Amino acid sequence: MATQLDNQREIVLDREPAKVAPPPMYQVVLLNDDYTPMEFVVVVLQRIFGKNEDEAARIMLKVHHEGRGVCGVYTRDIAATRVEMVRRMAQARQHPLQCIMEPAPDA
């Protein structure tokens, strides 16, 4: 019996290191509408996405002129949380601001 245990202890398994792929990334996008004030969009970008005033204004103008603007790129759960935060903040102030998430283009 002791020899079986000794033999089992000498067995060494070669393991290949596990290769973990990075999580898929999603971009959070604000969509333009004709009713939400520009100042509110800037506040959303500052509070929810941590943008400084200049960056928030740049993104807000992109949304205004091009119809959409990327607020940031995050993992799925974080992106979904940010979208929900925007939805709640807009709803609380009765603004129709829309925010979506979509797979980020490969960099």
CSV table of N, CA and C in Angstrom, one decimal:
chain,number,residue,atom,x,y,z
A,1,MET,N,0.8,-1.2,0.0
A,1,MET,CA,0.0,0.0,0.0
A,1,MET,C,0.9,1.3,0.0
A,2,ALA,N,1.9,1.3,0.8
A,2,ALA,CA,2.8,2.4,0.8
A,2,ALA,C,3.4,2.7,-0.5
A,3,THR,N,3.7,1.7,-1.3
A,3,THR,CA,4.3,1.9,-2.6
A,3,THR,C,3.4,2.6,-3.6
A,4,GLN,N,2.1,2.3,-3.5
A,4,GLN,CA,1.1,3.0,-4.3
A,4,GLN,C,1.1,4.5,-4.1
A,5,LEU,N,1.1,4.8,-2.8
A,5,LEU,CA,1.1,6.2,-2.4
A,5,LEU,C,2.4,6.9,-2.9
A,6,ASP,N,3.5,6.3,-2.7
A,6,ASP,CA,4.8,6.8,-3.2
A,6,ASP,C,4.7,7.1,-4.7
A,7,ASN,N,4.2,6.1,-5.4
A,7,ASN,CA,4.2,6.2,-6.9
A,7,ASN,C,3.2,7.4,-7.3
A,8,GLN,N,2.1,7.6,-6.6
A,8,GLN,CA,1.2,8.6,-7.0
A,8,GLN,C,1.8,10.0,-6.7
A,9,ARG,N,2.6,10.1,-5.7
A,9,ARG,CA,3.3,11.4,-5.4
A,9,ARG,C,4.3,11.8,-6.4
A,10,GLU,N,4.9,10.8,-7.1
A,10,GLU,CA,5.9,11.1,-8.1
A,10,GLU,C,5.4,11.5,-9.4
A,11,ILE,N,4.1,11.3,-9.6
A,11,ILE,CA,3.5,11.7,-10.9
A,11,ILE,C,3.4,13.2,-11.0
A,12,VAL,N,4.0,13.8,-12.0
A,12,VAL,CA,3.9,15.2,-12.2
A,12,VAL,C,3.1,15.5,-13.5
A,13,LEU,N,2.1,16.3,-13.4
A,13,LEU,CA,1.4,16.6,-14.6
A,13,LEU,C,1.8,18.0,-15.1
A,14,ASP,N,2.1,18.0,-16.4
A,14,ASP,CA,2.4,19.2,-17.1
A,14,ASP,C,1.1,20.0,-17.4
A,15,ARG,N,1.1,21.2,-17.0
A,15,ARG,CA,-0.1,22.0,-17.2
A,15,ARG,C,0.3,23.1,-18.2
A,16,GLU,N,-0.6,23.3,-19.1
A,16,GLU,CA,-0.4,24.5,-20.0
A,16,GLU,C,-1.0,25.7,-19.3
A,17,PRO,N,-0.3,26.8,-19.4
A,17,PRO,CA,-0.9,28.0,-18.7
A,17,PRO,C,-2.2,28.3,-19.4
A,18,ALA,N,-3.2,28.7,-18.7
A,18,ALA,CA,-4.5,29.0,-19.2
A,18,ALA,C,-4.4,30.4,-19.9
A,19,LYS,N,-4.9,30.5,-21.1
A,19,LYS,CA,-4.9,31.8,-21.8
A,19,LYS,C,-6.2,32.4,-21.6
A,20,VAL,N,-6.3,33.5,-20.9
A,20,VAL,CA,-7.6,34.2,-20.7
A,20,VAL,C,-7.7,35.3,-21.7
A,21,ALA,N,-8.7,35.4,-22.4
A,21,ALA,CA,-8.9,36.5,-23.4
A,21,ALA,C,-9.5,37.7,-22.6
A,22,PRO,N,-9.1,38.9,-23.0
A,22,PRO,CA,-9.7,40.0,-22.4
A,22,PRO,C,-11.2,40.1,-22.6
A,23,PRO,N,-12.0,40.7,-21.7
A,23,PRO,CA,-13.4,40.7,-21.9
A,23,PRO,C,-13.8,41.6,-23.0
A,24,PRO,N,-14.9,41.3,-23.7
A,24,PRO,CA,-15.4,42.1,-24.8
A,24,PRO,C,-15.7,43.5,-24.2
A,25,MET,N,-15.4,44.5,-25.0
A,25,MET,CA,-15.7,45.9,-24.6
A,25,MET,C,-16.9,46.5,-25.3
A,26,TYR,N,-17.5,47.4,-24.6
A,26,TYR,CA,-18.7,48.0,-25.1
A,26,TYR,C,-18.6,49.5,-25.0
A,27,GLN,N,-19.0,50.3,-26.0
A,27,GLN,CA,-19.0,51.7,-25.9
A,27,GLN,C,-20.4,52.2,-25.6
A,28,VAL,N,-20.4,53.2,-24.7
A,28,VAL,CA,-21.6,53.8,-24.2
A,28,VAL,C,-21.8,55.1,-25.1
A,29,VAL,N,-23.0,55.2,-25.7
A,29,VAL,CA,-23.2,56.3,-26.7
A,29,VAL,C,-24.5,57.1,-26.3
A,30,LEU,N,-24.3,58.4,-26.3
A,30,LEU,CA,-25.5,59.3,-26.1
A,30,LEU,C,-26.0,59.6,-27.4
A,31,LEU,N,-27.4,59.6,-27.5
A,31,LEU,CA,-28.1,60.0,-28.8
A,31,LEU,C,-28.7,61.3,-28.7
A,32,ASN,N,-28.7,62.1,-29.8
A,32,ASN,CA,-29.3,63.4,-29.8
A,32,ASN,C,-30.8,63.4,-29.8
A,33,ASP,N,-31.4,64.4,-29.2
A,33,ASP,CA,-32.8,64.7,-29.3
A,33,ASP,C,-33.0,66.2,-29.3
A,34,ASP,N,-34.2,66.6,-29.6
A,34,ASP,CA,-34.4,68.0,-29.8
A,34,ASP,C,-34.9,68.7,-28.5
A,35,TYR,N,-34.9,68.0,-27.4
A,35,TYR,CA,-35.5,68.6,-26.2
A,35,TYR,C,-34.5,68.6,-25.0
A,36,THR,N,-33.6,67.7,-24.8
A,36,THR,CA,-32.7,67.7,-23.7
A,36,THR,C,-31.7,68.9,-23.8
A,37,PRO,N,-31.6,69.7,-22.7
A,37,PRO,CA,-30.7,70.9,-22.7
A,37,PRO,C,-29.3,70.4,-22.8
A,38,MET,N,-28.5,71.2,-23.5
A,38,MET,CA,-27.1,70.9,-23.7
A,38,MET,C,-26.4,70.9,-22.3
A,39,GLU,N,-26.8,71.8,-21.5
A,39,GLU,CA,-26.2,71.9,-20.1
A,39,GLU,C,-26.4,70.6,-19.3
A,40,PHE,N,-27.6,70.0,-19.5
A,40,PHE,CA,-27.8,68.8,-18.8
A,40,PHE,C,-26.9,67.6,-19.3
A,41,VAL,N,-26.7,67.6,-20.6
A,41,VAL,CA,-25.8,66.6,-21.2
A,41,VAL,C,-24.4,66.7,-20.6
A,42,VAL,N,-24.0,68.0,-20.5
A,42,VAL,CA,-22.6,68.2,-20.0
A,42,VAL,C,-22.6,67.7,-18.5
A,43,VAL,N,-23.6,68.0,-17.7
A,43,VAL,CA,-23.6,67.5,-16.3
A,43,VAL,C,-23.6,66.0,-16.3
A,44,VAL,N,-24.4,65.3,-17.2
A,44,VAL,CA,-24.4,63.8,-17.2
A,44,VAL,C,-23.0,63.3,-17.5
A,45,LEU,N,-22.3,63.9,-18.5
A,45,LEU,CA,-21.0,63.5,-18.8
A,45,LEU,C,-20.0,63.7,-17.7
A,46,GLN,N,-20.1,64.7,-16.9
A,46,GLN,CA,-19.2,65.0,-15.8
A,46,GLN,C,-19.5,64.1,-14.7
A,47,ARG,N,-20.8,63.9,-14.3
A,47,ARG,CA,-21.1,63.1,-13.1
A,47,ARG,C,-21.0,61.6,-13.3
A,48,ILE,N,-21.5,61.1,-14.4
A,48,ILE,CA,-21.6,59.7,-14.7
A,48,ILE,C,-20.3,59.2,-15.3
A,49,PHE,N,-19.7,59.9,-16.2
A,49,PHE,CA,-18.6,59.4,-16.9
A,49,PHE,C,-17.2,60.1,-16.5
A,50,GLY,N,-17.3,61.0,-15.5
A,50,GLY,CA,-16.1,61.6,-15.0
A,50,GLY,C,-15.3,62.5,-16.0
A,51,LYS,N,-16.0,63.1,-16.9
A,51,LYS,CA,-15.3,63.9,-17.9
A,51,LYS,C,-15.1,65.3,-17.3
A,52,ASN,N,-14.0,66.0,-17.7
A,52,ASN,CA,-13.8,67.3,-17.2
A,52,ASN,C,-14.7,68.2,-18.1
A,53,GLU,N,-14.8,69.5,-17.8
A,53,GLU,CA,-15.7,70.4,-18.5
A,53,GLU,C,-15.5,70.5,-20.0
A,54,ASP,N,-14.2,70.6,-20.4
A,54,ASP,CA,-13.9,70.7,-21.8
A,54,ASP,C,-14.2,69.4,-22.5
A,55,GLU,N,-13.9,68.3,-22.0
A,55,GLU,CA,-14.2,67.0,-22.7
A,55,GLU,C,-15.7,66.8,-22.7
A,56,ALA,N,-16.4,67.1,-21.7
A,56,ALA,CA,-17.9,67.0,-21.7
A,56,ALA,C,-18.5,67.9,-22.7
A,57,ALA,N,-18.0,69.1,-22.8
A,57,ALA,CA,-18.5,70.0,-23.8
A,57,ALA,C,-18.3,69.5,-25.3
A,58,ARG,N,-17.1,68.9,-25.5
A,58,ARG,CA,-16.7,68.4,-26.8
A,58,ARG,C,-17.6,67.3,-27.2
A,59,ILE,N,-17.9,66.3,-26.2
A,59,ILE,CA,-18.8,65.2,-26.5
A,59,ILE,C,-20.2,65.7,-26.7
A,60,MET,N,-20.6,66.6,-25.9
A,60,MET,CA,-22.0,67.2,-26.1
A,60,MET,C,-22.2,67.8,-27.5
A,61,LEU,N,-21.2,68.5,-27.9
A,61,LEU,CA,-21.3,69.1,-29.3
A,61,LEU,C,-21.3,68.1,-30.4
A,62,LYS,N,-20.5,67.0,-30.1
A,62,LYS,CA,-20.5,65.9,-31.1
A,62,LYS,C,-21.9,65.3,-31.2
A,63,VAL,N,-22.5,65.1,-30.0
A,63,VAL,CA,-23.9,64.5,-30.0
A,63,VAL,C,-24.8,65.5,-30.7
A,64,HIS,N,-24.7,66.7,-30.4
A,64,HIS,CA,-25.6,67.7,-31.0
A,64,HIS,C,-25.5,67.8,-32.5
A,65,HIS,N,-24.3,67.8,-33.0
A,65,HIS,CA,-24.0,68.0,-34.5
A,65,HIS,C,-24.1,66.7,-35.3
A,66,GLU,N,-23.6,65.6,-34.7
A,66,GLU,CA,-23.5,64.3,-35.4
A,66,GLU,C,-24.6,63.3,-35.1
A,67,GLY,N,-25.4,63.6,-34.0
A,67,GLY,CA,-26.5,62.8,-33.6
A,67,GLY,C,-26.1,61.7,-32.6
A,68,ARG,N,-24.9,61.5,-32.3
A,68,ARG,CA,-24.4,60.6,-31.3
A,68,ARG,C,-23.0,60.9,-30.9
A,69,GLY,N,-22.6,60.5,-29.7
A,69,GLY,CA,-21.3,60.7,-29.2
A,69,GLY,C,-20.9,59.6,-28.2
A,70,VAL,N,-19.7,59.1,-28.3
A,70,VAL,CA,-19.2,58.0,-27.4
A,70,VAL,C,-18.7,58.7,-26.1
A,71,CYS,N,-19.3,58.1,-25.0
A,71,CYS,CA,-18.9,58.7,-23.7
A,71,CYS,C,-17.8,57.9,-23.1
A,72,GLY,N,-17.6,56.6,-23.5
A,72,GLY,CA,-16.5,55.8,-22.9
A,72,GLY,C,-16.7,54.4,-23.4
A,73,VAL,N,-15.6,53.6,-23.1
A,73,VAL,CA,-15.6,52.2,-23.5
A,73,VAL,C,-15.3,51.4,-22.2
A,74,TYR,N,-16.2,50.4,-22.0
A,74,TYR,CA,-16.2,49.7,-20.7
A,74,TYR,C,-16.5,48.2,-21.0
A,75,THR,N,-16.3,47.4,-19.9
A,75,THR,CA,-16.7,46.0,-20.0
A,75,THR,C,-18.3,46.1,-19.9
A,76,ARG,N,-18.9,44.9,-20.3
A,76,ARG,CA,-20.3,44.9,-20.4
A,76,ARG,C,-21.1,45.3,-19.2
A,77,ASP,N,-20.7,44.9,-18.0
A,77,ASP,CA,-21.5,45.2,-16.8
A,77,ASP,C,-21.3,46.7,-16.5
A,78,ILE,N,-20.2,47.2,-16.6
A,78,ILE,CA,-20.0,48.6,-16.3
A,78,ILE,C,-20.7,49.5,-17.3
A,79,ALA,N,-20.6,49.1,-18.6
A,79,ALA,CA,-21.4,49.9,-19.6
A,79,ALA,C,-22.9,49.9,-19.3
A,80,ALA,N,-23.4,48.7,-19.0
A,80,ALA,CA,-24.8,48.6,-18.7
A,80,ALA,C,-25.2,49.4,-17.5
A,81,THR,N,-24.4,49.5,-16.5
A,81,THR,CA,-24.6,50.3,-15.3
A,81,THR,C,-24.7,51.8,-15.7
A,82,ARG,N,-23.7,52.2,-16.5
A,82,ARG,CA,-23.7,53.6,-16.9
A,82,ARG,C,-24.9,54.0,-17.7
A,83,VAL,N,-25.3,53.1,-18.6
A,83,VAL,CA,-26.5,53.4,-19.4
A,83,VAL,C,-27.7,53.6,-18.5
A,84,GLU,N,-27.8,52.7,-17.5
A,84,GLU,CA,-29.0,52.8,-16.6
A,84,GLU,C,-28.9,54.0,-15.7
A,85,MET,N,-27.7,54.4,-15.3
A,85,MET,CA,-27.5,55.7,-14.6
A,85,MET,C,-28.0,56.9,-15.4
A,86,VAL,N,-27.6,56.9,-16.6
A,86,VAL,CA,-28.1,58.0,-17.5
A,86,VAL,C,-29.6,58.0,-17.6
A,87,ARG,N,-30.2,56.8,-17.9
A,87,ARG,CA,-31.6,56.7,-18.0
A,87,ARG,C,-32.3,57.3,-16.8
A,88,ARG,N,-31.9,56.9,-15.6
A,88,ARG,CA,-32.5,57.3,-14.4
A,88,ARG,C,-32.3,58.8,-14.1
A,89,MET,N,-31.2,59.3,-14.4
A,89,MET,CA,-30.9,60.7,-14.2
A,89,MET,C,-31.8,61.6,-15.2
A,90,ALA,N,-31.9,61.1,-16.4
A,90,ALA,CA,-32.7,61.8,-17.4
A,90,ALA,C,-34.2,61.7,-17.0
A,91,GLN,N,-34.6,60.6,-16.6
A,91,GLN,CA,-36.0,60.4,-16.2
A,91,GLN,C,-36.4,61.2,-15.0
A,92,ALA,N,-35.5,61.3,-14.0
A,92,ALA,CA,-35.8,62.1,-12.8
A,92,ALA,C,-35.9,63.6,-13.2
A,93,ARG,N,-35.3,64.0,-14.2
A,93,ARG,CA,-35.4,65.4,-14.6
A,93,ARG,C,-36.3,65.6,-15.8
A,94,GLN,N,-37.0,64.6,-16.2
A,94,GLN,CA,-38.0,64.6,-17.3
A,94,GLN,C,-37.4,65.0,-18.6
A,95,HIS,N,-36.2,64.5,-18.9
A,95,HIS,CA,-35.6,64.7,-20.2
A,95,HIS,C,-35.6,63.4,-21.0
A,96,PRO,N,-35.8,63.5,-22.3
A,96,PRO,CA,-35.9,62.3,-23.1
A,96,PRO,C,-34.5,61.7,-23.6
A,97,LEU,N,-33.4,62.1,-22.9
A,97,LEU,CA,-32.1,61.7,-23.3
A,97,LEU,C,-32.0,60.2,-23.4
A,98,GLN,N,-31.5,59.7,-24.5
A,98,GLN,CA,-31.3,58.3,-24.7
A,98,GLN,C,-29.8,57.9,-24.7
A,99,CYS,N,-29.5,56.8,-24.1
A,99,CYS,CA,-28.2,56.3,-24.0
A,99,CYS,C,-28.2,54.8,-24.3
A,100,ILE,N,-27.3,54.4,-25.1
A,100,ILE,CA,-27.2,53.0,-25.5
A,100,ILE,C,-25.8,52.4,-25.3
A,101,MET,N,-25.7,51.1,-25.4
A,101,MET,CA,-24.3,50.5,-25.4
A,101,MET,C,-24.3,49.6,-26.6
A,102,GLU,N,-23.1,49.5,-27.2
A,102,GLU,CA,-22.9,48.7,-28.4
A,102,GLU,C,-21.5,48.2,-28.4
A,103,PRO,N,-21.3,47.0,-29.0
A,103,PRO,CA,-19.9,46.5,-29.0
A,103,PRO,C,-18.9,47.5,-29.5
A,104,ALA,N,-17.8,47.6,-28.9
A,104,ALA,CA,-16.8,48.6,-29.3
A,104,ALA,C,-16.1,48.0,-30.5
A,105,PRO,N,-15.8,48.9,-31.5
A,105,PRO,CA,-15.0,48.4,-32.7
A,105,PRO,C,-13.6,48.0,-32.2
A,106,ASP,N,-13.1,47.0,-32.9
A,106,ASP,CA,-11.8,46.5,-32.5
A,106,ASP,C,-10.7,47.6,-32.8
A,107,ALA,N,-9.9,47.8,-31.8
A,107,ALA,CA,-8.9,48.9,-31.9
A,107,ALA,C,-7.7,48.4,-32.7
